Amino acid sequence: MSNLRLCIQKGGRLSEKSLGLLNQCGVSVSNGGSLKAEARHFPLEVLFLRDDDIPQAVQDGVADAGILGENVVLESGKKIDVVEKLGFGRCRLSLAVRREESYDDTAWFEGKKIATTYPRIVESYLREKGVSAAIEKINGSVEIAPSIGLADGICDIVSTGSTLLSNGLKEVETILRSEAVLVKHPSLDPEKDALLRDLVFRIQSVLKASEFKYILLNAPNEALETIKQELPGMKSPTILPLAKEGWSSLHSVIREDDFWERIGRLKDLGAEGILVCPIEKMIL
Ligand code: PRT
Ligand code: ZN
């Protein structure tokens, strides 16, 4: 049986999280600094590449799949399929101008020069807005372009915004929001396709699990009905009698995002001894 070949970023922002995700999926890969590594417990070979080289490698079939930023996928214009969003490496691609400029809308960029590493995305965005501007492709330190007179504005990846701030720039338009994605060659042979589907299934169970917590609590029996409404769980909560007369233990799952709000309400409803545990995998 042939191995599935997956490329991930070598020595960049997404490397550690990509390896971490594979690990959580029970696919352990050690990055010993070489270009290639074989996974244990899964027929997978990992290739470590610069993120910019991943779309080409996947399109050409040098690799079957890859993990990289959606921004790089879109900029590449290569024929590859996005299979799954992975929930890490979140950022946005934005236009920015000098802080002192008075900026109303995209018409500001008419006839101006924009420095960016993402010419293709910027061009299509401006075309859609009916603005014509000169695009200067540069590969690094885009944020210094306006201060050295190379451009009037820039388009770059923003995460916290501190790089823009410390270079005297302000973010004026968000062109797209991006995160790490799993991509694949558009026509994998059936054997490899089955392996990829297995990997995607594992990834989905890990991602799903990260949205929830497992919760256990004790409550007096008369409070159970109202507490149950707060904790619907996957199907319905498990309720077990406690050795103490008139009390029960309730087990369920709770969403991570409104967790603290619900905990407050559960306490008000009479819940005690609340335990909350992480969930590793969740299969619905
Ligand atoms: O060597 P290689 O070509 O593989 O790596 P790279 O230098 O091209 O990319 P890398 O490792 O910097 O980023 C990989 C991917 O991480 C990007 O394609 C994005 O999808 C994602 N990502 C998430 C980011 C950021 N956050 C980010 N903050 N990529 C870059 N940045 C940079 C940005 O370019 C700017 O210089 O961080 C700065 C802005 O950050 P803030 O926090 O100051 O706003
Ligand atoms: Zn890169």
Short mmCIF file of N, CA, C and O in Angstrom, two decimals, residues 48-168:
data_model
loop_
_atom_site.label_atom_id
_atom_site.label_comp_id
_atom_site.label_asym_id
_atom_site.label_seq_id
_atom_site.Cartn_x
_atom_site.Cartn_y
_atom_site.Cartn_z
N PHE A 48 8.52 18.53 4.43
CA PHE A 48 8.60 19.87 5.02
C PHE A 48 9.04 20.85 3.95
O PHE A 48 10.14 20.73 3.40
N LEU A 49 8.17 21.83 3.64
CA LEU A 49 8.46 22.78 2.56
C LEU A 49 8.20 24.21 3.02
O LEU A 49 7.51 24.43 4.02
N ARG A 50 8.68 25.19 2.25
CA ARG A 50 8.25 26.58 2.47
C ARG A 50 6.78 26.64 2.09
O ARG A 50 6.37 26.01 1.11
N ASP A 51 6.01 27.43 2.80
CA ASP A 51 4.56 27.42 2.52
C ASP A 51 4.23 27.80 1.08
O ASP A 51 3.31 27.26 0.47
N ASP A 52 5.04 28.70 0.50
CA ASP A 52 4.78 29.16 -0.88
C ASP A 52 4.95 28.04 -1.91
O ASP A 52 4.43 28.12 -3.01
N ASP A 53 5.70 26.99 -1.55
CA ASP A 53 5.93 25.89 -2.48
C ASP A 53 4.88 24.78 -2.36
O ASP A 53 4.85 23.87 -3.18
N ILE A 54 4.04 24.87 -1.33
CA ILE A 54 3.07 23.78 -1.10
C ILE A 54 1.98 23.71 -2.19
O ILE A 54 1.71 22.62 -2.70
N PRO A 55 1.37 24.83 -2.61
CA PRO A 55 0.31 24.72 -3.63
C PRO A 55 0.80 24.03 -4.92
O PRO A 55 0.12 23.14 -5.45
N GLN A 56 1.99 24.40 -5.39
CA GLN A 56 2.54 23.80 -6.60
C GLN A 56 2.77 22.30 -6.40
O GLN A 56 2.41 21.48 -7.26
N ALA A 57 3.36 21.96 -5.25
CA ALA A 57 3.65 20.54 -4.98
C ALA A 57 2.37 19.71 -4.98
O ALA A 57 2.35 18.59 -5.49
N VAL A 58 1.29 20.28 -4.43
CA VAL A 58 0.03 19.53 -4.35
C VAL A 58 -0.64 19.49 -5.73
O VAL A 58 -1.18 18.47 -6.16
N GLN A 59 -0.58 20.59 -6.45
CA GLN A 59 -1.18 20.61 -7.80
C GLN A 59 -0.49 19.59 -8.71
O GLN A 59 -1.14 18.86 -9.45
N ASP A 60 0.86 19.54 -8.62
CA ASP A 60 1.62 18.65 -9.50
C ASP A 60 1.59 17.19 -9.06
O ASP A 60 2.13 16.33 -9.74
N GLY A 61 1.05 16.94 -7.87
CA GLY A 61 1.00 15.56 -7.38
C GLY A 61 2.30 15.10 -6.74
O GLY A 61 2.47 13.92 -6.44
N VAL A 62 3.26 16.03 -6.53
CA VAL A 62 4.48 15.69 -5.78
C VAL A 62 4.06 15.31 -4.36
O VAL A 62 4.62 14.43 -3.73
N ALA A 63 3.02 16.02 -3.87
CA ALA A 63 2.40 15.66 -2.60
C ALA A 63 0.91 15.46 -2.86
O ALA A 63 0.37 15.98 -3.84
N ASP A 64 0.25 14.69 -1.99
CA ASP A 64 -1.19 14.46 -2.15
C ASP A 64 -2.01 15.52 -1.45
O ASP A 64 -3.14 15.81 -1.84
N ALA A 65 -1.45 16.05 -0.36
CA ALA A 65 -2.20 17.00 0.45
C ALA A 65 -1.22 17.93 1.14
O ALA A 65 0.00 17.71 1.12
N GLY A 66 -1.75 18.99 1.76
CA GLY A 66 -0.87 19.93 2.44
C GLY A 66 -1.62 20.73 3.49
O GLY A 66 -2.85 20.79 3.47
N ILE A 67 -0.86 21.32 4.40
CA ILE A 67 -1.44 22.21 5.41
C ILE A 67 -0.76 23.57 5.27
O ILE A 67 0.48 23.65 5.32
N LEU A 68 -1.55 24.62 5.04
CA LEU A 68 -1.00 25.96 4.85
C LEU A 68 -2.09 27.01 5.03
O LEU A 68 -3.27 26.66 5.17
N GLY A 69 -1.69 28.28 5.05
CA GLY A 69 -2.65 29.36 5.21
C GLY A 69 -3.53 29.50 3.96
O GLY A 69 -3.03 29.40 2.83
N GLU A 70 -4.82 29.76 4.20
CA GLU A 70 -5.76 29.97 3.09
C GLU A 70 -5.30 31.12 2.21
O GLU A 70 -5.49 31.10 0.99
N ASN A 71 -4.68 32.13 2.82
CA ASN A 71 -4.16 33.28 2.08
C ASN A 71 -3.17 32.85 1.00
O ASN A 71 -3.18 33.36 -0.11
N VAL A 72 -2.31 31.88 1.34
CA VAL A 72 -1.30 31.40 0.39
C VAL A 72 -1.96 30.57 -0.72
O VAL A 72 -1.58 30.65 -1.88
N VAL A 73 -2.99 29.81 -0.35
CA VAL A 73 -3.72 29.01 -1.35
C VAL A 73 -4.34 29.95 -2.38
O VAL A 73 -4.18 29.76 -3.60
N LEU A 74 -5.03 30.99 -1.90
CA LEU A 74 -5.71 31.91 -2.82
C LEU A 74 -4.72 32.67 -3.70
O LEU A 74 -4.93 32.82 -4.90
N GLU A 75 -3.62 33.11 -3.09
CA GLU A 75 -2.64 33.87 -3.86
C GLU A 75 -2.00 33.01 -4.94
O GLU A 75 -1.69 33.49 -6.02
N SER A 76 -1.84 31.72 -4.66
CA SER A 76 -1.14 30.85 -5.61
C SER A 76 -1.94 30.65 -6.90
O SER A 76 -1.36 30.47 -7.96
N GLY A 77 -3.26 30.68 -6.82
CA GLY A 77 -4.10 30.45 -8.00
C GLY A 77 -3.98 29.03 -8.53
O GLY A 77 -4.40 28.75 -9.65
N LYS A 78 -3.39 28.11 -7.75
CA LYS A 78 -3.23 26.73 -8.22
C LYS A 78 -4.52 25.93 -8.09
O LYS A 78 -5.38 26.27 -7.29
N LYS A 79 -4.61 24.87 -8.90
CA LYS A 79 -5.82 24.03 -8.85
C LYS A 79 -5.68 22.97 -7.77
O LYS A 79 -5.19 21.87 -8.00
N ILE A 80 -6.08 23.35 -6.56
CA ILE A 80 -6.06 22.41 -5.44
C ILE A 80 -7.37 22.61 -4.68
O ILE A 80 -7.96 23.68 -4.73
N ASP A 81 -7.81 21.56 -3.97
CA ASP A 81 -9.08 21.66 -3.24
C ASP A 81 -8.86 21.88 -1.76
O ASP A 81 -8.03 21.20 -1.15
N VAL A 82 -9.61 22.83 -1.19
CA VAL A 82 -9.57 23.01 0.26
C VAL A 82 -10.53 21.99 0.88
O VAL A 82 -11.70 21.95 0.54
N VAL A 83 -10.02 21.16 1.76
CA VAL A 83 -10.82 20.07 2.33
C VAL A 83 -11.40 20.45 3.69
O VAL A 83 -12.53 20.11 4.01
N GLU A 84 -10.61 21.17 4.50
CA GLU A 84 -11.04 21.41 5.88
C GLU A 84 -10.33 22.63 6.45
O GLU A 84 -9.14 22.82 6.23
N LYS A 85 -11.08 23.48 7.16
CA LYS A 85 -10.45 24.59 7.89
C LYS A 85 -9.95 24.04 9.21
O LYS A 85 -10.65 23.24 9.85
N LEU A 86 -8.78 24.47 9.67
CA LEU A 86 -8.16 23.79 10.81
C LEU A 86 -8.17 24.58 12.12
O LEU A 86 -7.69 24.08 13.14
N GLY A 87 -8.67 25.80 12.09
CA GLY A 87 -8.87 26.53 13.35
C GLY A 87 -7.62 27.11 13.99
O GLY A 87 -7.68 27.60 15.10
N PHE A 88 -6.46 27.07 13.32
CA PHE A 88 -5.29 27.78 13.87
C PHE A 88 -4.67 28.65 12.77
O PHE A 88 -5.11 28.61 11.63
N GLY A 89 -3.68 29.47 13.15
CA GLY A 89 -3.05 30.38 12.17
C GLY A 89 -4.02 31.44 11.68
O GLY A 89 -3.94 31.92 10.55
N ARG A 90 -4.96 31.84 12.56
CA ARG A 90 -5.96 32.83 12.16
C ARG A 90 -5.32 34.20 11.98
O ARG A 90 -4.50 34.63 12.79
N CYS A 91 -5.68 34.88 10.90
CA CYS A 91 -5.17 36.22 10.63
C CYS A 91 -6.07 36.85 9.58
O CYS A 91 -7.01 36.22 9.11
N ARG A 92 -5.79 38.11 9.24
CA ARG A 92 -6.53 38.73 8.15
C ARG A 92 -5.55 39.38 7.19
O ARG A 92 -4.43 39.71 7.58
N LEU A 93 -5.99 39.54 5.96
CA LEU A 93 -5.17 40.23 4.96
C LEU A 93 -5.82 41.59 4.78
O LEU A 93 -6.98 41.67 4.38
N SER A 94 -5.06 42.64 5.10
CA SER A 94 -5.67 43.97 5.13
C SER A 94 -4.87 45.01 4.38
O SER A 94 -3.66 44.89 4.22
N LEU A 95 -5.60 46.05 3.95
CA LEU A 95 -4.95 47.22 3.37
C LEU A 95 -4.67 48.20 4.50
O LEU A 95 -5.50 48.34 5.42
N ALA A 96 -3.51 48.86 4.44
CA ALA A 96 -3.17 49.84 5.48
C ALA A 96 -2.51 51.05 4.84
O ALA A 96 -1.86 50.93 3.79
N VAL A 97 -2.72 52.20 5.46
CA VAL A 97 -2.12 53.45 4.97
C VAL A 97 -1.47 54.17 6.16
O VAL A 97 -1.68 53.78 7.31
N ARG A 98 -0.72 55.25 5.87
CA ARG A 98 -0.10 56.01 6.97
C ARG A 98 -1.17 56.54 7.90
O ARG A 98 -2.24 56.94 7.46
N ARG A 99 -0.83 56.55 9.18
CA ARG A 99 -1.82 56.94 10.19
C ARG A 99 -2.41 58.32 9.93
O ARG A 99 -3.58 58.57 10.17
N GLU A 100 -1.59 59.25 9.40
CA GLU A 100 -2.05 60.63 9.25
C GLU A 100 -2.94 60.85 8.01
O GLU A 100 -3.52 61.93 7.85
N GLU A 101 -3.04 59.86 7.14
CA GLU A 101 -3.90 60.03 5.95
C GLU A 101 -5.37 60.10 6.37
O GLU A 101 -5.78 59.40 7.29
N SER A 102 -6.14 60.95 5.68
CA SER A 102 -7.58 60.88 5.95
C SER A 102 -8.19 59.94 4.91
O SER A 102 -8.12 60.19 3.71
N TYR A 103 -8.71 58.85 5.40
CA TYR A 103 -9.16 57.77 4.54
C TYR A 103 -10.67 57.56 4.70
O TYR A 103 -11.16 57.42 5.81
N ASP A 104 -11.41 57.58 3.58
CA ASP A 104 -12.85 57.32 3.66
C ASP A 104 -13.21 55.94 3.15
O ASP A 104 -13.86 55.16 3.82
N ASP A 105 -12.79 55.66 1.91
CA ASP A 105 -13.10 54.34 1.35
C ASP A 105 -12.05 53.96 0.31
O ASP A 105 -11.07 54.68 0.13
N THR A 106 -12.30 52.82 -0.38
CA THR A 106 -11.28 52.28 -1.29
C THR A 106 -10.90 53.24 -2.42
O THR A 106 -9.84 53.08 -3.02
N ALA A 107 -11.77 54.25 -2.71
CA ALA A 107 -11.44 55.22 -3.77
C ALA A 107 -10.12 55.95 -3.45
O ALA A 107 -9.45 56.45 -4.35
N TRP A 108 -9.73 55.96 -2.18
CA TRP A 108 -8.46 56.59 -1.77
C TRP A 108 -7.28 56.00 -2.54
O TRP A 108 -6.31 56.68 -2.84
N PHE A 109 -7.38 54.69 -2.89
CA PHE A 109 -6.26 54.00 -3.53
C PHE A 109 -6.16 54.28 -5.04
O PHE A 109 -5.20 53.87 -5.68
N GLU A 110 -7.15 54.99 -5.61
CA GLU A 110 -7.14 55.29 -7.06
C GLU A 110 -5.84 56.00 -7.44
O GLU A 110 -5.48 57.03 -6.85
N GLY A 111 -5.11 55.39 -8.39
CA GLY A 111 -3.87 55.98 -8.89
C GLY A 111 -2.70 55.89 -7.91
O GLY A 111 -1.62 56.42 -8.19
N LYS A 112 -2.89 55.21 -6.78
CA LYS A 112 -1.82 55.10 -5.78
C LYS A 112 -1.01 53.82 -6.00
O LYS A 112 -1.36 52.98 -6.83
N LYS A 113 0.05 53.69 -5.21
CA LYS A 113 0.90 52.49 -5.31
C LYS A 113 0.79 51.66 -4.01
O LYS A 113 0.91 52.22 -2.92
N ILE A 114 0.56 50.37 -4.18
CA ILE A 114 0.39 49.48 -3.02
C ILE A 114 1.47 48.40 -3.02
O ILE A 114 1.63 47.69 -4.01
N ALA A 115 2.21 48.31 -1.92
CA ALA A 115 3.22 47.25 -1.80
C ALA A 115 2.60 46.04 -1.11
O ALA A 115 1.89 46.18 -0.12
N THR A 116 2.89 44.85 -1.64
CA THR A 116 2.31 43.64 -1.05
C THR A 116 3.03 42.38 -1.50
O THR A 116 3.70 42.36 -2.54
N THR A 117 2.84 41.31 -0.72
CA THR A 117 3.32 39.99 -1.12
C THR A 117 2.17 39.24 -1.78
O THR A 117 2.33 38.09 -2.21
N TYR A 118 1.00 39.87 -1.82
CA TYR A 118 -0.21 39.20 -2.32
C TYR A 118 -0.82 39.94 -3.52
O TYR A 118 -1.98 40.35 -3.47
N PRO A 119 -0.05 40.13 -4.62
CA PRO A 119 -0.54 40.93 -5.74
C PRO A 119 -1.83 40.40 -6.37
O PRO A 119 -2.71 41.18 -6.73
N ARG A 120 -1.94 39.08 -6.47
CA ARG A 120 -3.10 38.50 -7.14
C ARG A 120 -4.39 38.81 -6.37
O ARG A 120 -5.40 39.22 -6.94
N ILE A 121 -4.34 38.63 -5.05
CA ILE A 121 -5.53 38.87 -4.23
C ILE A 121 -5.89 40.36 -4.24
O ILE A 121 -7.06 40.73 -4.38
N VAL A 122 -4.86 41.21 -4.13
CA VAL A 122 -5.12 42.67 -4.09
C VAL A 122 -5.72 43.12 -5.41
O VAL A 122 -6.70 43.88 -5.45
N GLU A 123 -5.14 42.61 -6.51
CA GLU A 123 -5.63 42.99 -7.83
C GLU A 123 -7.11 42.64 -7.99
O GLU A 123 -7.90 43.46 -8.44
N SER A 124 -7.47 41.43 -7.59
CA SER A 124 -8.87 41.03 -7.81
C SER A 124 -9.80 41.81 -6.87
O SER A 124 -10.92 42.14 -7.23
N TYR A 125 -9.32 42.15 -5.68
CA TYR A 125 -10.13 42.94 -4.74
C TYR A 125 -10.38 44.34 -5.32
O TYR A 125 -11.51 44.83 -5.33
N LEU A 126 -9.30 44.96 -5.85
CA LEU A 126 -9.45 46.32 -6.38
C LEU A 126 -10.34 46.33 -7.63
O LEU A 126 -11.13 47.25 -7.84
N ARG A 127 -10.20 45.28 -8.44
CA ARG A 127 -11.02 45.19 -9.65
C ARG A 127 -12.49 45.16 -9.27
O ARG A 127 -13.32 45.86 -9.84
N GLU A 128 -12.80 44.38 -8.26
CA GLU A 128 -14.18 44.26 -7.78
C GLU A 128 -14.70 45.61 -7.27
O GLU A 128 -15.87 45.94 -7.44
N LYS A 129 -13.80 46.40 -6.69
CA LYS A 129 -14.19 47.72 -6.15
C LYS A 129 -14.14 48.81 -7.21
O LYS A 129 -14.44 49.98 -6.91
N GLY A 130 -13.67 48.47 -8.42
CA GLY A 130 -13.56 49.46 -9.50
C GLY A 130 -12.47 50.49 -9.26
O GLY A 130 -12.57 51.64 -9.71
N VAL A 131 -11.41 50.09 -8.57
CA VAL A 131 -10.30 51.01 -8.28
C VAL A 131 -9.08 50.56 -9.06
O VAL A 131 -8.77 49.37 -9.11
N SER A 132 -8.37 51.51 -9.70
CA SER A 132 -7.14 51.08 -10.35
C SER A 132 -5.93 51.70 -9.65
O SER A 132 -5.82 52.91 -9.46
N ALA A 133 -5.04 50.81 -9.22
CA ALA A 133 -3.84 51.23 -8.48
C ALA A 133 -2.67 50.40 -8.97
O ALA A 133 -2.86 49.32 -9.52
N ALA A 134 -1.44 50.91 -8.76
CA ALA A 134 -0.25 50.15 -9.14
C ALA A 134 0.11 49.22 -7.99
O ALA A 134 0.10 49.63 -6.83
N ILE A 135 0.41 47.97 -8.34
CA ILE A 135 0.76 47.01 -7.28
C ILE A 135 2.23 46.64 -7.40
O ILE A 135 2.71 46.24 -8.46
N GLU A 136 2.94 46.82 -6.28
CA GLU A 136 4.38 46.56 -6.25
C GLU A 136 4.59 45.29 -5.43
O GLU A 136 4.33 45.28 -4.23
N LYS A 137 5.05 44.22 -6.09
CA LYS A 137 5.24 42.99 -5.31
C LYS A 137 6.57 43.01 -4.56
O LYS A 137 7.63 43.17 -5.17
N ILE A 138 6.52 42.91 -3.25
CA ILE A 138 7.76 42.74 -2.49
C ILE A 138 7.60 41.53 -1.57
O ILE A 138 6.51 41.17 -1.18
N ASN A 139 8.75 40.91 -1.24
CA ASN A 139 8.65 39.64 -0.53
C ASN A 139 8.81 39.68 0.97
O ASN A 139 8.51 38.73 1.65
N GLY A 140 9.28 40.80 1.48
CA GLY A 140 9.43 40.85 2.95
C GLY A 140 9.37 42.29 3.42
O GLY A 140 9.47 43.23 2.61
N SER A 141 9.21 42.50 4.72
CA SER A 141 9.17 43.83 5.34
C SER A 141 8.27 44.80 4.59
O SER A 141 8.63 45.96 4.36
N VAL A 142 7.09 44.33 4.22
CA VAL A 142 6.13 45.14 3.48
C VAL A 142 5.77 46.40 4.27
O VAL A 142 5.60 47.48 3.70
N GLU A 143 5.74 46.26 5.60
CA GLU A 143 5.26 47.36 6.45
C GLU A 143 6.15 48.60 6.41
O GLU A 143 5.71 49.68 6.79
N ILE A 144 7.40 48.47 5.92
CA ILE A 144 8.24 49.68 5.89
C ILE A 144 8.14 50.42 4.56
O ILE A 144 8.65 51.53 4.42
N ALA A 145 7.43 49.83 3.57
CA ALA A 145 7.36 50.43 2.23
C ALA A 145 6.89 51.89 2.22
O ALA A 145 7.53 52.73 1.58
N PRO A 146 5.81 52.26 2.95
CA PRO A 146 5.38 53.66 2.90
C PRO A 146 6.42 54.63 3.48
O PRO A 146 6.66 55.69 2.93
N SER A 147 7.09 54.22 4.57
CA SER A 147 8.03 55.16 5.20
C SER A 147 9.29 55.36 4.38
O SER A 147 9.96 56.38 4.51
N ILE A 148 9.64 54.42 3.51
CA ILE A 148 10.83 54.65 2.66
C ILE A 148 10.43 55.15 1.27
O ILE A 148 11.25 55.20 0.36
N GLY A 149 9.16 55.48 1.10
CA GLY A 149 8.70 56.08 -0.15
C GLY A 149 8.50 55.09 -1.28
O GLY A 149 8.42 55.47 -2.46
N LEU A 150 8.42 53.81 -0.95
CA LEU A 150 8.26 52.79 -1.99
C LEU A 150 6.80 52.63 -2.42
O LEU A 150 6.51 52.18 -3.51
N ALA A 151 5.88 52.99 -1.52
CA ALA A 151 4.46 52.84 -1.83
C ALA A 151 3.63 53.80 -0.97
O ALA A 151 4.12 54.32 0.03
N ASP A 152 2.37 54.01 -1.40
CA ASP A 152 1.47 54.87 -0.61
C ASP A 152 0.77 54.08 0.48
O ASP A 152 0.44 54.60 1.53
N GLY A 153 0.52 52.81 0.17
CA GLY A 153 -0.16 51.95 1.13
C GLY A 153 0.38 50.54 0.99
O GLY A 153 1.19 50.26 0.10
N ILE A 154 -0.07 49.66 1.89
CA ILE A 154 0.37 48.26 1.80
C ILE A 154 -0.82 47.32 1.96
O ILE A 154 -1.89 47.73 2.42
N CYS A 155 -0.60 46.08 1.57
CA CYS A 155 -1.57 45.03 1.90
C CYS A 155 -0.75 43.91 2.51
O CYS A 155 0.18 43.40 1.88
N ASP A 156 -1.07 43.56 3.76
CA ASP A 156 -0.27 42.54 4.43
C ASP A 156 -1.13 41.77 5.44
O ASP A 156 -2.25 42.18 5.75
N ILE A 157 -0.54 40.70 5.93
CA ILE A 157 -1.19 39.89 6.98
C ILE A 157 -1.15 40.67 8.29
O ILE A 157 -0.11 41.23 8.66
N VAL A 158 -2.29 40.70 8.97
CA VAL A 158 -2.38 41.35 10.28
C VAL A 158 -2.91 40.32 11.27
O VAL A 158 -3.82 39.55 10.96
N SER A 159 -2.30 40.35 12.45
CA SER A 159 -2.82 39.46 13.48
C SER A 159 -3.22 40.32 14.69
O SER A 159 -4.39 40.62 14.89
N THR A 160 -2.26 40.80 15.47
CA THR A 160 -2.61 41.69 16.60
C THR A 160 -2.71 43.15 16.15
O THR A 160 -3.32 43.96 16.83
N GLY A 161 -2.06 43.50 15.06
CA GLY A 161 -2.06 44.88 14.58
C GLY A 161 -0.85 45.66 15.08
O GLY A 161 -0.65 46.82 14.72
N SER A 162 0.01 45.02 15.90
CA SER A 162 1.11 45.79 16.49
C SER A 162 2.20 46.14 15.46
O SER A 162 2.85 47.17 15.59
N THR A 163 2.38 45.32 14.44
CA THR A 163 3.37 45.64 13.41
C THR A 163 2.95 46.92 12.66
O THR A 163 3.77 47.81 12.41
N LEU A 164 1.67 47.02 12.34
CA LEU A 164 1.17 48.23 11.65
C LEU A 164 1.38 49.44 12.55
O LEU A 164 1.91 50.47 12.13
N LEU A 165 0.97 49.29 13.81
CA LEU A 165 1.05 50.39 14.76
C LEU A 165 2.48 50.90 14.90
O LEU A 165 2.74 52.11 14.80
N SER A 166 3.42 49.96 15.05
CA SER A 166 4.80 50.42 15.29
C SER A 166 5.45 50.96 14.03
O SER A 166 6.53 51.52 14.08
N ASN A 167 4.78 50.81 12.87
CA ASN A 167 5.31 51.40 11.64
C ASN A 167 4.49 52.60 11.19
O ASN A 167 4.56 53.02 10.04
N GLY A 168 3.69 53.14 12.10
CA GLY A 168 2.93 54.35 11.81
C GLY A 168 1.82 54.14 10.79
O GLY A 168 1.45 55.07 10.06
#
